[in-house]
Amino acid sequence: MLKHAVIPLALATGFLIASPSAVAASNLVFCSEGSPAGFDPGQYTTGTDFDASAEPLFNRLTQFERGGTQVIPGLASRWEVSNDGKTYTFHLREGVKFHRTDYFTPSREFQADDVLFTFNRMLDAQHPFREAYPSEFPYFTDMGMDKNIARVEKLDEHTVRFTLNQIDAAFIQNLAMSFASIHSAEYAEQLLKQGAAADINQKPIGTGPFVFSRYQKDAVIRFKGNQDYWKPDDVKLDSLIFTITTDPSVRIQKLRKNECQITLFPRPADLQALKQDPNLQMPEQAGYNLGYIAYNVMDTLKGSDQPNPMAQLKVRQALDMSVNKQQIIDSVYQGAGQLAVNAMPPTQWSYDTSIKDVPFDPIKAKALLKEAGIKEGTHISLWAMPVQRPYNPNARLMAQMLQADWAKIGIKADIVSYEWGEYIKRSKGGENGAMLIGWSGDNGDPDNWLGTLFGCDSLAGNNFSKWCYKPYDDLIKQAKATSDQAQRSALYQQAQRILKEQVPMTPIAHSTVYQPMRKSVQGFKISPFGLNSFYGVSVNE
């Protein structure tokens, strides 16, 4: 069971009931939607975890420009790529300090050993730190980086070299993603000596714009502005507080009372009133996201001894063609969503515009179920997320609508839900049946959709369909190892057609992202990747 540092209750709740004047201009309170599972970004794949760890606390060798998809230097000030595309040499930024806290005092600045520790721990299952604290790194393995990185070498204190087994056209973008956050090797060594390796996930140390202070699960996370940050102009807050508020209506109430200055995932029904509130601003952005149904295709679901109907293609086809997508768009997204056809948004390069949805046809669906030998009244489980995400504002309502759609073709869907961390953990283990889930792109590359979500390397991670189909997998691997974008696009379009034919998922919607905040908030930019970053942000009452 995870252990958590606990903030005294009076202090934790003080920010929840504070009057507007109690929030100083140098503080910002963010009403977040859920508790992080931990603070070691490499272990996780969700925005909830990354918002609380990778974004405030850590940096990466490369990073995305704030509010955009362009890769810019991070902890590496520059880099070179060999002519064969397999060797990357990074020149590390000097003068970068790790966080100083009551549990760690660094004796040196950031250097090559920290990069080696960060990546070798993910590469080597026998790494001493990993043996002391057994961990999985799902994003790293989902993207095949554990197989493709041949070695990471220290050339000198401020130069490291990555050697790949084959070309990875998105390698620089991948290193800018949250899971690649750089840890302190010195802190890791201290934890090993103390026999407390697991503290890397509960008492984090990074180089980021904020320093971890305290965390009370399901209540509050407190960060302090990093006064030693290597980009001092990016730290405009003395204190950053996450008040964990799962109910969207409560988040909005707190925003209106100035108990928090920024929040996320408003209900579609609240949008008009929020836009008319003179104290609020409501920036919006077309969503680089996808909400979808993942069908677990395993012959037998984990924990069950019964055959899984969704292992049959005809059953998945029947479920897919009996989903009334337009009703879901109208009721769940209420005008803030666009109908999804493929497993990526249409703004993603390589998107195949020639692919169309099969027509909504419950009668044909019933015939397919009969051909598959599925009796009327057959039960399947339908997993519904307990939290709002950028790609799905109301998973419970969507599940109820799907339940009604599938009842019309003789399938009884039993709605299942768990706390968010447990929901993800159990589904990665293969317990889920049909599952409501989604994705916000993380690096601007097609592989981040087609490989991360449906590739064979992702079976233990974000491939919630547990679908491994060699003709598809060969295409996306060939595309990833190809430098020419036109050739990559052609391969990804072939893969999209196979995905549509084999139906491991039903795409539902791409939702518009709205970010309600007080007018006093300045400098915040919506991330196309669905993350919330507070460097460069200030509050001016």
XYZ file of C-alpha atoms in Angstrom:
541
model
C 0.000 0.000 0.000
C 1.301 3.461 -0.851
C 2.403 5.627 2.014
C 1.811 9.344 1.902
C 3.220 12.318 3.722
C 0.304 13.847 5.637
C -0.382 17.534 6.009
C -2.157 18.555 9.236
C -5.911 18.656 8.666
C -6.347 22.263 9.721
C -3.764 23.383 7.197
C -5.153 21.113 4.479
C -8.696 22.364 4.839
C -7.762 25.996 5.319
C -7.404 26.478 1.592
C -10.731 24.823 0.952
C -12.699 27.316 3.002
C -10.550 30.399 2.543
C -12.131 33.718 1.713
C -10.881 35.456 -1.452
C -8.615 37.732 0.543
C -6.946 34.714 2.148
C -5.270 33.767 -1.133
C -2.221 35.967 -1.596
C -1.272 37.135 -5.072
C 1.882 34.986 -4.930
C -0.173 31.828 -4.339
C -2.217 29.871 -6.862
C -4.788 27.235 -5.960
C -5.646 24.681 -8.638
C -8.823 22.600 -8.283
C -7.620 19.280 -9.694
C -9.846 16.315 -10.500
C -8.179 13.397 -8.739
C -5.357 12.081 -6.579
C -2.106 11.029 -8.212
C -1.054 7.425 -7.723
C 2.454 8.678 -6.962
C 5.150 11.187 -7.884
C 7.566 9.108 -9.975
C 6.471 10.004 -13.537
C 8.098 6.976 -15.146
C 5.663 4.651 -13.407
C 2.480 6.235 -14.765
C 0.609 7.131 -17.938
C -2.230 9.482 -16.944
C -2.512 13.254 -16.946
C -3.636 13.222 -13.316
C -0.281 11.733 -12.312
C 1.765 13.907 -14.672
C 0.073 17.144 -13.567
C 1.132 16.461 -9.977
C 4.637 15.175 -10.697
C 6.294 15.666 -14.071
C 4.929 19.146 -14.727
C 5.709 20.989 -11.467
C 8.630 18.933 -10.122
C 10.760 17.695 -13.011
C 12.434 18.566 -16.278
C 13.407 16.428 -19.239
C 16.346 16.516 -21.662
C 14.086 18.048 -24.272
C 10.748 19.730 -23.666
C 7.744 21.046 -25.528
C 7.246 24.768 -25.805
C 4.585 25.950 -23.397
C 1.156 25.577 -25.014
C 2.581 24.000 -28.185
C 4.042 20.893 -29.806
C 7.435 22.277 -30.834
C 10.408 20.576 -29.154
C 12.914 22.951 -27.541
C 15.996 22.391 -25.358
C 15.412 21.383 -21.745
C 18.089 19.918 -19.499
C 20.019 19.331 -22.715
C 21.027 22.672 -24.196
C 21.730 21.126 -27.619
C 22.164 17.751 -29.334
C 23.465 16.077 -32.473
C 22.160 13.061 -34.391
C 24.465 10.719 -36.314
C 24.093 10.284 -40.063
C 22.554 6.827 -39.632
C 19.941 8.230 -37.225
C 20.853 5.836 -34.406
C 23.158 7.875 -32.172
C 22.099 10.969 -30.219
C 24.644 13.058 -28.333
C 23.227 15.454 -25.738
C 25.121 18.380 -24.241
C 23.759 18.960 -20.762
C 22.878 22.323 -19.302
C 25.282 23.472 -16.580
C 24.326 25.190 -13.335
C 21.030 23.316 -12.844
C 20.260 22.613 -9.188
C 18.215 19.763 -7.733
C 15.579 20.587 -5.132
C 16.628 21.139 -1.539
C 14.063 19.834 0.976
C 13.874 18.683 4.586
C 14.608 15.141 3.363
C 17.389 15.816 0.827
C 20.261 18.281 0.472
C 22.091 17.928 -2.835
C 25.890 18.175 -2.807
C 26.235 18.777 -6.551
C 24.414 20.117 -9.591
C 22.690 18.150 -12.366
C 25.065 16.145 -14.572
C 25.425 13.028 -16.721
C 25.089 10.497 -13.874
C 21.508 11.652 -13.336
C 20.599 10.912 -16.948
C 22.221 7.483 -16.737
C 20.375 6.627 -13.520
C 17.021 7.756 -14.936
C 17.208 5.643 -18.080
C 19.224 2.652 -16.846
C 16.674 2.066 -14.091
C 14.016 1.739 -16.805
C 16.227 -0.305 -19.134
C 17.660 -2.827 -16.666
C 15.382 -5.045 -14.556
C 18.454 -5.960 -12.461
C 19.360 -2.348 -11.745
C 20.121 -2.097 -7.984
C 17.506 0.593 -7.417
C 14.856 -1.317 -9.325
C 15.629 -4.468 -7.350
C 15.247 -2.479 -4.115
C 12.008 -0.910 -5.354
C 10.427 -3.195 -8.000
C 8.671 -0.944 -10.505
C 7.227 -1.106 -13.981
C 7.590 1.679 -16.528
C 4.581 1.240 -18.818
C 5.029 4.226 -21.100
C 8.720 3.463 -21.658
C 7.924 -0.143 -22.600
C 4.701 0.706 -24.485
C 6.823 2.745 -26.877
C 9.382 -0.036 -27.240
C 12.166 2.135 -25.841
C 13.316 -0.668 -23.531
C 14.106 -2.747 -26.622
C 15.375 0.031 -28.874
C 17.822 1.860 -26.584
C 20.986 -0.232 -26.846
C 22.947 1.812 -24.290
C 23.275 5.190 -22.579
C 26.858 6.379 -22.045
C 28.496 9.165 -20.105
C 31.098 10.877 -22.293
C 31.918 13.466 -19.636
C 30.118 15.248 -16.787
C 27.951 17.207 -19.223
C 27.694 14.953 -22.268
C 25.702 11.747 -22.737
C 25.181 9.523 -25.749
C 22.174 7.346 -26.546
C 22.674 4.538 -29.056
C 19.574 2.982 -30.646
C 19.194 -0.422 -32.273
C 17.091 1.087 -35.037
C 15.848 4.495 -36.144
C 13.109 6.023 -34.003
C 11.689 8.943 -35.957
C 10.083 10.416 -32.804
C 12.974 9.901 -30.357
C 13.541 13.594 -29.562
C 9.792 14.118 -29.011
C 9.640 11.011 -26.817
C 12.355 12.363 -24.537
C 10.244 15.477 -23.949
C 7.379 13.392 -22.546
C 6.545 13.172 -18.858
C 7.774 9.620 -18.290
C 11.319 10.700 -19.277
C 11.634 13.120 -16.331
C 15.170 13.236 -14.943
C 15.809 12.063 -11.376
C 18.735 12.740 -9.055
C 21.173 9.820 -8.939
C 22.561 11.206 -5.692
C 19.124 11.156 -4.060
C 18.535 7.609 -5.323
C 21.824 6.523 -3.764
C 20.796 8.113 -0.454
C 17.487 6.276 -0.523
C 19.227 2.964 -1.201
C 21.533 3.474 1.777
C 18.521 4.303 3.962
C 16.594 1.249 2.738
C 13.858 3.613 1.583
C 13.954 3.301 -2.212
C 10.133 3.510 -2.459
C 10.316 7.109 -1.196
C 11.295 8.169 -4.717
C 7.571 7.854 -5.458
C 6.340 9.688 -2.342
C 9.086 12.225 -1.579
C 10.165 13.359 -5.042
C 13.277 15.340 -5.951
C 13.620 16.998 -9.339
C 14.936 20.140 -11.005
C 11.521 21.602 -11.906
C 9.958 25.013 -11.195
C 8.241 23.836 -7.993
C 9.450 21.911 -4.955
C 7.338 19.210 -3.301
C 6.134 20.118 0.175
C 3.278 17.909 1.391
C 0.532 15.613 0.182
C -2.668 14.371 1.776
C -4.386 11.811 -0.439
C -7.761 12.927 -1.806
C -7.323 16.365 -0.204
C -4.352 18.569 -1.063
C -0.861 18.735 -2.574
C 1.400 21.657 -1.669
C 4.368 22.888 -3.691
C 6.755 25.796 -3.136
C 8.177 27.945 -5.903
C 11.743 26.871 -6.728
C 13.854 29.920 -5.994
C 16.906 28.202 -7.521
C 15.226 27.301 -10.808
C 17.515 27.481 -13.846
C 14.922 29.631 -15.663
C 14.088 32.101 -12.867
C 11.590 34.090 -14.953
C 9.379 30.994 -15.112
C 8.747 30.935 -11.358
C 6.234 33.645 -10.530
C 4.478 31.890 -7.617
C 5.627 31.415 -4.034
C 3.176 28.597 -3.516
C 1.151 26.227 -5.713
C -1.663 24.251 -4.084
C -3.667 21.435 -5.675
C -7.030 20.980 -3.945
C -8.252 17.586 -5.081
C -11.931 17.962 -5.971
C -13.511 15.110 -7.885
C -16.989 16.668 -8.237
C -17.065 19.069 -11.230
C -19.865 21.178 -9.742
C -17.864 21.670 -6.528
C -14.793 22.663 -8.561
C -16.836 25.388 -10.264
C -18.275 26.604 -6.934
C -14.761 26.956 -5.542
C -13.623 28.804 -8.654
C -16.481 31.290 -8.393
C -15.714 31.885 -4.709
C -12.017 32.384 -5.548
C -11.133 29.398 -3.367
C -9.220 28.239 -6.412
C -8.056 30.346 -9.319
C -8.027 27.722 -12.049
C -9.733 24.395 -12.656
C -10.437 21.928 -15.452
C -13.073 19.738 -17.095
C -16.242 21.799 -16.620
C -19.493 20.021 -17.363
C -20.841 20.928 -20.813
C -24.069 22.143 -19.161
C -22.051 24.748 -17.206
C -20.166 26.258 -20.141
C -22.558 29.054 -21.038
C -22.862 30.354 -17.473
C -19.086 30.216 -17.021
C -18.534 32.228 -20.192
C -20.906 34.923 -18.899
C -19.293 35.235 -15.445
C -17.487 38.631 -15.385
C -14.846 37.320 -12.946
C -13.797 34.396 -15.112
C -12.004 33.760 -18.370
C -12.700 30.668 -20.468
C -9.957 29.902 -22.985
C -10.764 26.961 -25.233
C -8.938 24.812 -27.738
C -9.856 22.077 -30.212
C -9.057 18.857 -28.413
C -6.020 16.846 -29.481
C -7.723 13.886 -27.856
C -9.953 10.860 -28.329
C -12.632 9.249 -26.182
C -13.278 5.635 -27.139
C -14.519 2.187 -26.107
C -11.779 -0.432 -25.783
C -12.963 -4.022 -26.264
C -10.878 -6.539 -24.326
C -10.218 -9.286 -26.921
C -8.651 -11.859 -24.568
C -10.204 -15.325 -24.873
C -10.908 -15.267 -21.139
C -10.891 -12.125 -19.015
C -8.621 -12.103 -15.985
C -10.557 -13.371 -12.972
C -13.156 -15.171 -15.110
C -13.452 -18.786 -16.264
C -16.032 -18.000 -18.958
C -15.293 -17.438 -22.670
C -15.120 -13.747 -23.536
C -17.678 -12.849 -26.257
C -15.570 -9.858 -27.361
C -12.784 -12.197 -28.452
C -14.922 -12.730 -31.570
C -14.697 -10.140 -34.348
C -18.418 -10.424 -35.176
C -19.336 -9.525 -31.604
C -17.098 -6.449 -31.667
C -18.581 -5.460 -35.026
C -22.078 -5.825 -33.583
C -21.289 -3.726 -30.523
C -19.633 -1.086 -32.702
C -22.484 -0.668 -35.187
C -25.131 -0.498 -32.448
C -23.584 2.523 -30.693
C -25.658 5.623 -31.358
C -22.731 8.003 -31.474
C -24.727 11.085 -32.380
C -26.946 10.729 -29.320
C -23.822 10.417 -27.161
C -22.297 13.531 -28.740
C -25.534 15.447 -28.127
C -26.110 14.270 -24.535
C -22.634 13.755 -23.108
C -20.626 16.411 -24.963
C -23.505 18.846 -25.517
C -21.967 20.609 -28.470
C -18.379 20.443 -27.148
C -17.408 17.321 -29.075
C -16.694 16.205 -32.616
C -17.636 12.750 -33.905
C -14.579 10.448 -33.979
C -13.992 7.938 -36.776
C -10.353 6.903 -36.393
C -8.021 6.190 -33.494
C -6.490 9.674 -33.673
C -7.805 13.227 -34.148
C -8.117 14.597 -37.691
C -5.480 17.247 -36.894
C -2.832 14.510 -36.560
C -0.698 14.173 -39.674
C -1.205 10.793 -41.414
C -4.932 10.774 -40.497
C -6.806 8.760 -43.170
C -9.801 10.807 -44.323
C -11.016 7.988 -46.604
C -12.076 5.817 -43.648
C -15.763 6.026 -42.729
C -17.790 4.624 -39.851
C -19.981 1.602 -40.515
C -23.650 2.705 -40.501
C -25.630 2.549 -37.267
C -27.532 -0.721 -37.743
C -28.948 -2.569 -34.693
C -30.772 -5.070 -36.918
C -27.563 -6.185 -38.629
C -25.855 -6.187 -35.226
C -28.387 -8.704 -33.894
C -27.796 -10.899 -36.939
C -24.021 -10.828 -36.373
C -24.470 -11.854 -32.737
C -26.631 -14.782 -33.860
C -23.968 -15.852 -36.381
C -21.396 -15.697 -33.571
C -23.529 -17.987 -31.401
C -24.168 -15.321 -28.756
C -27.429 -15.889 -26.891
C -29.807 -13.035 -26.199
C -29.313 -11.778 -22.653
C -25.555 -12.453 -22.639
C -23.770 -10.323 -20.033
C -20.610 -8.305 -20.578
C -18.972 -5.819 -18.233
C -18.788 -2.157 -19.226
C -16.171 -0.194 -17.308
C -16.866 3.504 -16.741
C -14.272 5.999 -15.529
C -14.938 7.582 -12.114
C -13.388 10.921 -13.124
C -13.741 13.476 -15.878
C -11.004 13.547 -18.472
C -10.441 15.945 -21.393
C -11.837 13.338 -23.782
C -14.910 12.346 -21.738
C -16.853 14.821 -19.586
C -19.305 12.242 -18.177
C -18.312 8.585 -18.448
C -21.179 7.416 -16.240
C -23.804 8.924 -18.543
C -22.017 7.554 -21.590
C -21.982 4.077 -20.022
C -25.696 4.257 -19.317
C -26.395 5.237 -22.933
C -24.238 2.385 -24.217
C -26.013 0.023 -21.835
C -29.325 1.046 -23.416
C -27.945 0.762 -26.976
C -26.590 -2.735 -26.404
C -29.751 -3.888 -24.595
C -31.573 -3.344 -27.904
C -29.426 -6.027 -29.554
C -29.731 -8.460 -26.636
C -26.487 -7.680 -24.783
C -26.726 -6.873 -21.072
C -23.900 -4.537 -20.072
C -23.083 -4.464 -16.356
C -21.518 -1.090 -15.487
C -18.353 -1.354 -13.362
C -16.255 1.435 -11.838
C -13.343 1.838 -9.446
C -11.274 4.685 -8.022
C -9.180 6.104 -10.888
C -5.838 4.584 -9.921
C -7.439 1.206 -9.316
C -9.412 1.499 -12.569
C -6.201 1.896 -14.562
C -4.290 -0.762 -12.605
C -6.982 -3.422 -12.948
C -7.569 -2.749 -16.625
C -3.857 -2.936 -17.402
C -4.003 -6.336 -15.734
C -6.731 -7.452 -18.150
C -9.770 -7.507 -15.845
C -11.843 -5.076 -17.919
C -14.488 -6.026 -20.448
C -15.644 -3.196 -22.708
C -14.010 -0.101 -21.255
C -14.500 3.657 -21.525
C -11.107 5.275 -21.804
C -9.370 7.846 -23.971
C -6.166 9.623 -24.780
C -4.700 13.071 -25.166
C -1.726 13.067 -27.517
C 1.630 13.401 -25.815
C 4.156 14.221 -28.507
C 2.522 15.107 -31.830
C 3.547 11.843 -33.519
C 1.147 9.199 -34.972
C 2.967 6.447 -33.093
C 1.757 8.013 -29.856
C -1.745 6.928 -30.892
C -1.373 3.849 -33.069
C 1.583 2.307 -31.260
C 1.042 3.352 -27.666
C -2.638 2.379 -27.625
C -2.824 -0.659 -29.931
C 0.697 -1.999 -30.494
C 1.860 -5.388 -29.232
C 4.548 -3.717 -27.108
C 1.750 -1.968 -25.182
C -0.137 -5.074 -24.029
C 0.914 -4.583 -20.406
C 0.294 -0.845 -20.556
C -2.082 1.389 -22.488
C -3.335 -1.283 -24.897
C -6.514 -1.808 -22.890
C -7.981 -3.898 -25.710
C -5.185 -6.472 -25.218
C -5.142 -6.647 -29.018
C -1.950 -7.824 -30.715
C -2.349 -8.282 -34.472
C 0.886 -8.928 -36.373
C -0.038 -7.382 -39.765
C -0.936 -4.157 -37.938
C 2.050 -4.270 -35.593
C 4.509 -4.817 -38.455
C 3.186 -1.680 -40.187
C 3.465 0.643 -37.198
C 6.953 -0.642 -36.352
C 8.075 -0.104 -39.926
C 6.620 3.406 -39.837
C 8.390 4.265 -36.591
C 11.729 3.152 -38.041
C 11.290 5.272 -41.185
C 12.559 8.847 -41.383
C 10.595 10.007 -44.436
C 7.260 11.501 -43.306
C 5.415 10.693 -46.545
C 6.409 7.025 -46.268
C 5.428 7.013 -42.612
C 2.017 8.513 -43.438
C 1.307 5.821 -46.029
C 2.175 3.060 -43.536
C 0.088 4.600 -40.761
C -2.884 4.938 -43.099
C -2.673 1.227 -43.906
C -2.582 0.538 -40.168
C -5.669 2.687 -39.588
C -7.606 0.650 -42.154
C -6.660 -2.606 -40.415
C -7.658 -1.151 -37.057
C -11.050 -0.199 -38.452
C -11.581 -3.677 -39.910
C -10.564 -5.584 -36.760
C -12.548 -3.372 -34.323
C -10.534 -3.575 -31.089
C -12.138 -0.223 -30.256
C -14.978 2.129 -31.124
C -13.935 5.795 -31.445
C -16.584 8.095 -29.966
C -15.487 11.746 -29.858
C -12.798 14.394 -29.878
C -13.814 16.939 -27.263
C -13.149 20.666 -27.117
C -10.965 21.575 -24.130
C -12.142 24.431 -21.896
C -10.008 25.790 -19.049
C -12.020 27.950 -16.606
C -9.934 30.358 -14.532
C -10.161 33.630 -12.687
C -9.379 36.765 -14.673
C -6.572 37.355 -12.186
C -4.596 34.425 -13.659
C -2.009 35.519 -16.182
C 0.289 33.515 -18.446
C -1.508 30.163 -18.367
C -1.526 28.285 -21.680
C -3.642 25.280 -22.574
C -1.439 22.305 -23.414
C -2.350 20.393 -26.584
C -1.315 17.306 -24.630
C -3.917 17.742 -21.889
C -1.403 18.658 -19.167
C -1.558 21.532 -16.673
C 1.674 23.469 -16.238
C 2.112 26.440 -13.908
C 5.568 27.698 -14.773
C 5.325 31.194 -16.213
C 1.924 31.661 -14.526
C 1.096 34.435 -12.078
C -1.928 35.699 -10.140
C -2.643 39.415 -10.169
C -5.630 40.342 -8.000
